[in-house]
C-alpha positions as a Python dict, from the first residue, in 0.01 Angstrom:
ca = {
    (1, 'M'): (0, 0, 0),
    (2, 'S'): (152, 369, -109),
    (3, 'T'): (200, 637, 117),
    (4, 'T'): (-78, 854, -54),
    (5, 'T'): (-325, 577, 5),
    (6, 'T'): (-215, 503, 403),
    (7, 'T'): (-272, 879, 445),
    (8, 'L'): (-614, 942, 280),
    (9, 'L'): (-710, 650, 455),
    (10, 'T'): (-599, 785, 826),
    (11, 'R'): (-768, 1118, 743),
    (12, 'Q'): (-1102, 931, 670),
    (13, 'R'): (-1099, 760, 1006),
    (14, 'Q'): (-1027, 1077, 1190),
    (15, 'Q'): (-1282, 1222, 986),
    (16, 'L'): (-1542, 949, 1102),
    (17, 'I'): (-1402, 975, 1477),
    (18, 'L'): (-1516, 1345, 1494),
    (19, 'Q'): (-1864, 1287, 1311),
    (20, 'R'): (-1919, 1032, 1553),
    (21, 'L'): (-1827, 1255, 1839),
    (22, 'A'): (-2058, 1542, 1685),
    (23, 'R'): (-2328, 1267, 1682),
    (24, 'D'): (-2272, 1030, 1975),
    (25, 'G'): (-2098, 1288, 2211),
    (26, 'Q'): (-1802, 1031, 2282),
    (27, 'V'): (-1603, 762, 2117),
    (28, 'I'): (-1541, 407, 2225),
    (29, 'A'): (-1237, 284, 2098),
    (30, 'K'): (-1348, -98, 2111),
    (31, 'A'): (-1626, -64, 1949),
    (32, 'L'): (-1504, 172, 1668),
    (33, 'S'): (-1240, -87, 1603),
    (34, 'E'): (-1485, -372, 1592),
    (35, 'E'): (-1716, -241, 1340),
    (36, 'L'): (-1426, -66, 1082),
    (37, 'Q'): (-1241, -428, 1143),
    (38, 'I'): (-934, -244, 1242),
    (39, 'S'): (-719, -296, 1553),
    (40, 'E'): (-769, -104, 1888),
    (41, 'D'): (-407, 50, 1861),
    (42, 'T'): (-480, 206, 1511),
    (43, 'I'): (-792, 385, 1693),
    (44, 'R'): (-596, 470, 1960),
    (45, 'R'): (-355, 610, 1751),
    (46, 'D'): (-576, 826, 1589),
    (47, 'L'): (-722, 949, 1877),
    (48, 'R'): (-379, 1072, 1987),
    (49, 'E'): (-328, 1233, 1663),
    (50, 'L'): (-659, 1424, 1721),
    (51, 'A'): (-600, 1491, 2085),
    (52, 'R'): (-264, 1651, 1990),
    (53, 'E'): (-465, 1877, 1761),
    (54, 'G'): (-679, 1986, 2002),
    (55, 'R'): (-981, 1812, 1815),
    (56, 'L'): (-1076, 1560, 2116),
    (57, 'Q'): (-1026, 1524, 2475),
    (58, 'R'): (-910, 1127, 2507),
    (59, 'V'): (-1049, 919, 2822),
    (60, 'H'): (-1009, 585, 2922),
    (61, 'G'): (-1157, 374, 2646),
    (62, 'G'): (-1216, 640, 2408),
    (63, 'A'): (-1262, 1004, 2390),
    (64, 'L'): (-1514, 1285, 2425),
    (65, 'P'): (-1557, 1626, 2247),
    (66, 'A'): (-1274, 1875, 2359),
    (67, 'S'): (-1371, 2204, 2537),
    (68, 'A'): (-1383, 2530, 2299),
    (69, 'A'): (-1344, 2728, 2570),
    (70, 'I'): (-953, 2635, 2652),
    (71, 'G'): (-832, 2955, 2494),
    (72, 'D'): (-673, 3257, 2657),
    (73, 'M'): (-854, 3533, 2789),
    (74, 'A'): (-861, 3718, 2485),
    (75, 'M'): (-1005, 3418, 2295),
    (76, 'R'): (-1256, 3345, 2551),
    (77, 'R'): (-1416, 3673, 2521),
    (78, 'Q'): (-1506, 3634, 2190),
    (79, 'V'): (-1695, 3328, 2237),
    (80, 'A'): (-2074, 3380, 2286),
    (81, 'P'): (-2066, 3695, 2478),
    (82, 'D'): (-2463, 3732, 2475),
    (83, 'V'): (-2490, 3363, 2606),
    (84, 'K'): (-2267, 3482, 2884),
    (85, 'Q'): (-2459, 3830, 2975),
    (86, 'A'): (-2764, 3608, 2955),
    (87, 'L'): (-2636, 3330, 3182),
    (88, 'A'): (-2504, 3591, 3404),
    (89, 'R'): (-2809, 3774, 3461),
    (90, 'R'): (-3005, 3464, 3545),
    (91, 'A'): (-2713, 3371, 3789),
    (92, 'A'): (-2728, 3695, 3952),
    (93, 'A'): (-3077, 3615, 4061),
    (94, 'L'): (-2976, 3338, 4270),
    (95, 'V'): (-2731, 3600, 4503),
    (96, 'Q'): (-2915, 3675, 4846),
    (97, 'P'): (-2814, 4010, 5053),
    (98, 'G'): (-2570, 3905, 5323),
    (99, 'Q'): (-2447, 3579, 5157),
    (100, 'V'): (-2090, 3495, 5112),
    (101, 'I'): (-2001, 3442, 4762),
    (102, 'L'): (-1690, 3270, 4593),
    (103, 'L'): (-1644, 3402, 4233),
    (104, 'D'): (-1424, 3229, 4029),
    (105, 'G'): (-1234, 3362, 3737),
    (106, 'G'): (-1333, 3368, 3391),
    (107, 'T'): (-1529, 3567, 3100),
    (108, 'T'): (-1876, 3429, 3213),
    (109, 'T'): (-1846, 3500, 3588),
    (110, 'A'): (-1671, 3817, 3478),
    (111, 'A'): (-2017, 3916, 3336),
    (112, 'L'): (-2162, 3764, 3683),
    (113, 'A'): (-1980, 4031, 3855),
    (114, 'R'): (-2099, 4343, 3666),
    (115, 'A'): (-2498, 4163, 3681),
    (116, 'L'): (-2494, 4212, 4039),
    (117, 'S'): (-2762, 4467, 4122),
    (118, 'P'): (-2617, 4791, 4265),
    (119, 'D'): (-2855, 4748, 4591),
    (120, 'L'): (-2705, 4395, 4664),
    (121, 'R'): (-2499, 4385, 5041),
    (122, 'A'): (-2275, 4082, 4993),
    (123, 'T'): (-1909, 3931, 5044),
    (124, 'V'): (-1758, 3844, 4749),
    (125, 'V'): (-1438, 3635, 4768),
    (126, 'T'): (-1227, 3583, 4442),
    (127, 'H'): (-887, 3478, 4313),
    (128, 'S'): (-923, 3698, 3998),
    (129, 'P'): (-784, 4040, 4019),
    (130, 'T'): (-1006, 4177, 3714),
    (131, 'I'): (-1317, 4058, 3870),
    (132, 'A'): (-1189, 4239, 4207),
    (133, 'V'): (-1124, 4555, 4022),
    (134, 'T'): (-1471, 4535, 3855),
    (135, 'L'): (-1638, 4461, 4215),
    (136, 'G'): (-1446, 4765, 4329),
    (137, 'E'): (-1671, 5004, 4172),
    (138, 'H'): (-1998, 4815, 4363),
    (139, 'P'): (-2123, 5054, 4607),
    (140, 'N'): (-2242, 4784, 4873),
    (141, 'I'): (-2000, 4468, 4808),
    (142, 'E'): (-1723, 4373, 5024),
    (143, 'V'): (-1439, 4239, 4819),
    (144, 'I'): (-1207, 3997, 4950),
    (145, 'L'): (-899, 3926, 4708),
    (146, 'L'): (-708, 3600, 4755),
    (147, 'G'): (-362, 3595, 4658),
    (148, 'G'): (-97, 3383, 4537),
    (149, 'R'): (85, 3338, 4198),
    (150, 'L'): (-67, 3519, 3903),
    (151, 'F'): (-174, 3264, 3623),
    (152, 'K'): (-147, 3485, 3365),
    (153, 'H'): (-357, 3255, 3100),
    (154, 'S'): (-681, 3308, 3285),
    (155, 'M'): (-558, 3601, 3513),
    (156, 'V'): (-619, 3433, 3852),
    (157, 'T'): (-439, 3330, 4144),
    (158, 'V'): (-300, 2989, 4202),
    (159, 'G'): (-60, 2790, 4412),
    (160, 'A'): (-38, 2693, 4781),
    (161, 'T'): (-76, 3016, 4922),
    (162, 'T'): (-421, 3067, 4802),
    (163, 'I'): (-534, 2736, 4880),
    (164, 'E'): (-466, 2775, 5233),
    (165, 'A'): (-638, 3112, 5223),
    (166, 'V'): (-946, 2917, 5099),
    (167, 'R'): (-955, 2714, 5352),
    (168, 'H'): (-1039, 2989, 5638),
    (169, 'I'): (-1359, 3049, 5438),
    (170, 'R'): (-1717, 2929, 5456),
    (171, 'A'): (-1932, 3038, 5190),
    (172, 'D'): (-2294, 3029, 5066),
    (173, 'L'): (-2219, 3000, 4711),
    (174, 'Y'): (-1938, 2901, 4453),
    (175, 'F'): (-1985, 2996, 4118),
    (176, 'M'): (-1769, 2811, 3966),
    (177, 'G'): (-1599, 2838, 3579),
    (178, 'V'): (-1527, 2530, 3399),
    (179, 'T'): (-1415, 2455, 3029),
    (180, 'G'): (-1602, 2105, 3013),
    (181, 'L'): (-1936, 1947, 3200),
    (182, 'H'): (-2001, 1618, 3122),
    (183, 'A'): (-2225, 1392, 3299),
    (184, 'E'): (-1969, 1126, 3330),
    (185, 'A'): (-1631, 1281, 3267),
    (186, 'G'): (-1738, 1544, 3563),
    (187, 'L'): (-1664, 1905, 3591),
    (188, 'S'): (-1307, 1961, 3438),
    (189, 'T'): (-1065, 2289, 3310),
    (190, 'G'): (-759, 2258, 3111),
    (191, 'D'): (-487, 2349, 3376),
    (192, 'F'): (-385, 2132, 3660),
    (193, 'E'): (-327, 2400, 3926),
    (194, 'E'): (-649, 2569, 3828),
    (195, 'A'): (-819, 2262, 3873),
    (196, 'A'): (-694, 2247, 4253),
    (197, 'I'): (-784, 2582, 4327),
    (198, 'K'): (-1166, 2503, 4178),
    (199, 'R'): (-1161, 2214, 4383),
    (200, 'A'): (-1063, 2396, 4716),
    (201, 'L'): (-1338, 2674, 4629),
    (202, 'H'): (-1606, 2401, 4575),
    (203, 'E'): (-1514, 2239, 4893),
    (204, 'R'): (-1594, 2571, 5082),
    (205, 'A'): (-1914, 2611, 4995),
    (206, 'A'): (-2247, 2526, 5072),
    (207, 'E'): (-2370, 2510, 4702),
    (208, 'T'): (-2192, 2524, 4372),
    (209, 'V'): (-2355, 2682, 4063),
    (210, 'V'): (-2207, 2634, 3702),
    (211, 'M'): (-2299, 2888, 3430),
    (212, 'A'): (-2221, 2684, 3120),
    (213, 'S'): (-2248, 2805, 2752),
    (214, 'P'): (-2327, 2550, 2464),
    (215, 'E'): (-1971, 2478, 2403),
    (216, 'K'): (-1903, 2344, 2749),
    (217, 'L'): (-2157, 2092, 2765),
    (218, 'G'): (-2076, 1770, 2705),
    (219, 'A'): (-1727, 1837, 2646),
    (220, 'A'): (-1422, 1725, 2881),
    (221, 'S'): (-1060, 1895, 2933),
    (222, 'A'): (-759, 1712, 3096),
    (223, 'Y'): (-802, 1799, 3446),
    (224, 'V'): (-1098, 1697, 3662),
    (225, 'I'): (-1200, 1942, 3929),
    (226, 'A'): (-1543, 1686, 4085),
    (227, 'P'): (-1791, 1474, 3967),
    (228, 'A'): (-2079, 1622, 3787),
    (229, 'A'): (-2304, 1508, 4045),
    (230, 'E'): (-2177, 1749, 4334),
    (231, 'V'): (-2295, 2096, 4153),
    (232, 'A'): (-2626, 2252, 4278),
    (233, 'T'): (-2746, 2443, 3972),
    (234, 'L'): (-2668, 2449, 3641),
    (235, 'V'): (-2772, 2790, 3438),
    (236, 'V'): (-2776, 2702, 3065),
    (237, 'A'): (-2901, 2941, 2748),
    (238, 'A'): (-3261, 2894, 2704),
    (239, 'D'): (-3239, 2736, 2389),
    (240, 'T'): (-3005, 2465, 2472),
    (241, 'P'): (-3121, 2122, 2365),
    (242, 'E'): (-3289, 1904, 2654),
    (243, 'G'): (-3051, 1613, 2517),
    (244, 'A'): (-2767, 1831, 2635),
    (245, 'V'): (-2911, 1888, 2994),
    (246, 'G'): (-3101, 1563, 3030),
    (247, 'P'): (-2815, 1330, 3182),
    (248, 'L'): (-2728, 1618, 3427),
    (249, 'R'): (-3059, 1693, 3528),
    (250, 'A'): (-3083, 1305, 3613),
    (251, 'L'): (-2790, 1354, 3858),
    (252, 'G'): (-2984, 1554, 4035),
    (253, 'I'): (-2868, 1887, 3930),
    (254, 'D'): (-3145, 2214, 3938),
    (255, 'V'): (-3112, 2315, 3560),
    (256, 'L'): (-3179, 2672, 3514),
    (257, 'R'): (-3225, 2813, 3188),
    (258, 'A'): (-3127, 3203, 3083),
}
């Protein structure tokens, strides 16, 4: 067989894998190898190559769609800005006067900070300097900024100092930012240290709320934060298909549409 033919067949297989991911939300290596009558090693090789290109996230036994929310802050600001504003307005209504709120870094949580009512009296704890500055203009919100090493990709602080500070807080709500939310693969993000901070924040809140724009649902990233069932409330866009949230609702998550 010529090199050209081999390359073409490889590309055809990889395109099929991406089509199955779009259709089914997952690919099982063993099942696909049996269907195509090729070895699992060949399928796994295709999955590795597609993962290197950022087109899927490998998991045990196969692959899930890769999150489109992995880019830097400038890139993420351009992803579904109108949807994020709608999510933020709906989520802001969950905050009650006098509460202590943990607010993650990210473009959707930044929109939430801007959406909080000027009359709201509450305390917001955040490891995002950007969000702290935004809330510095709010007349009635006390802001606690957690220190640590600045992770410039997401403009948040990370590291042991941040985690130690989190341990001394008890919060009512944590608005968690994620790059992937999947019923089986859980809550995930694209950086190891960020995942550790999010896990620590999650553990110090009575309830965790996730605002998920469409590209995050059914997707996965490399670093797991927590099981999906630990989310209390999920806020999604009004036109999100029920099929995308049904498996999450089945876990006991309260799904709100914005």
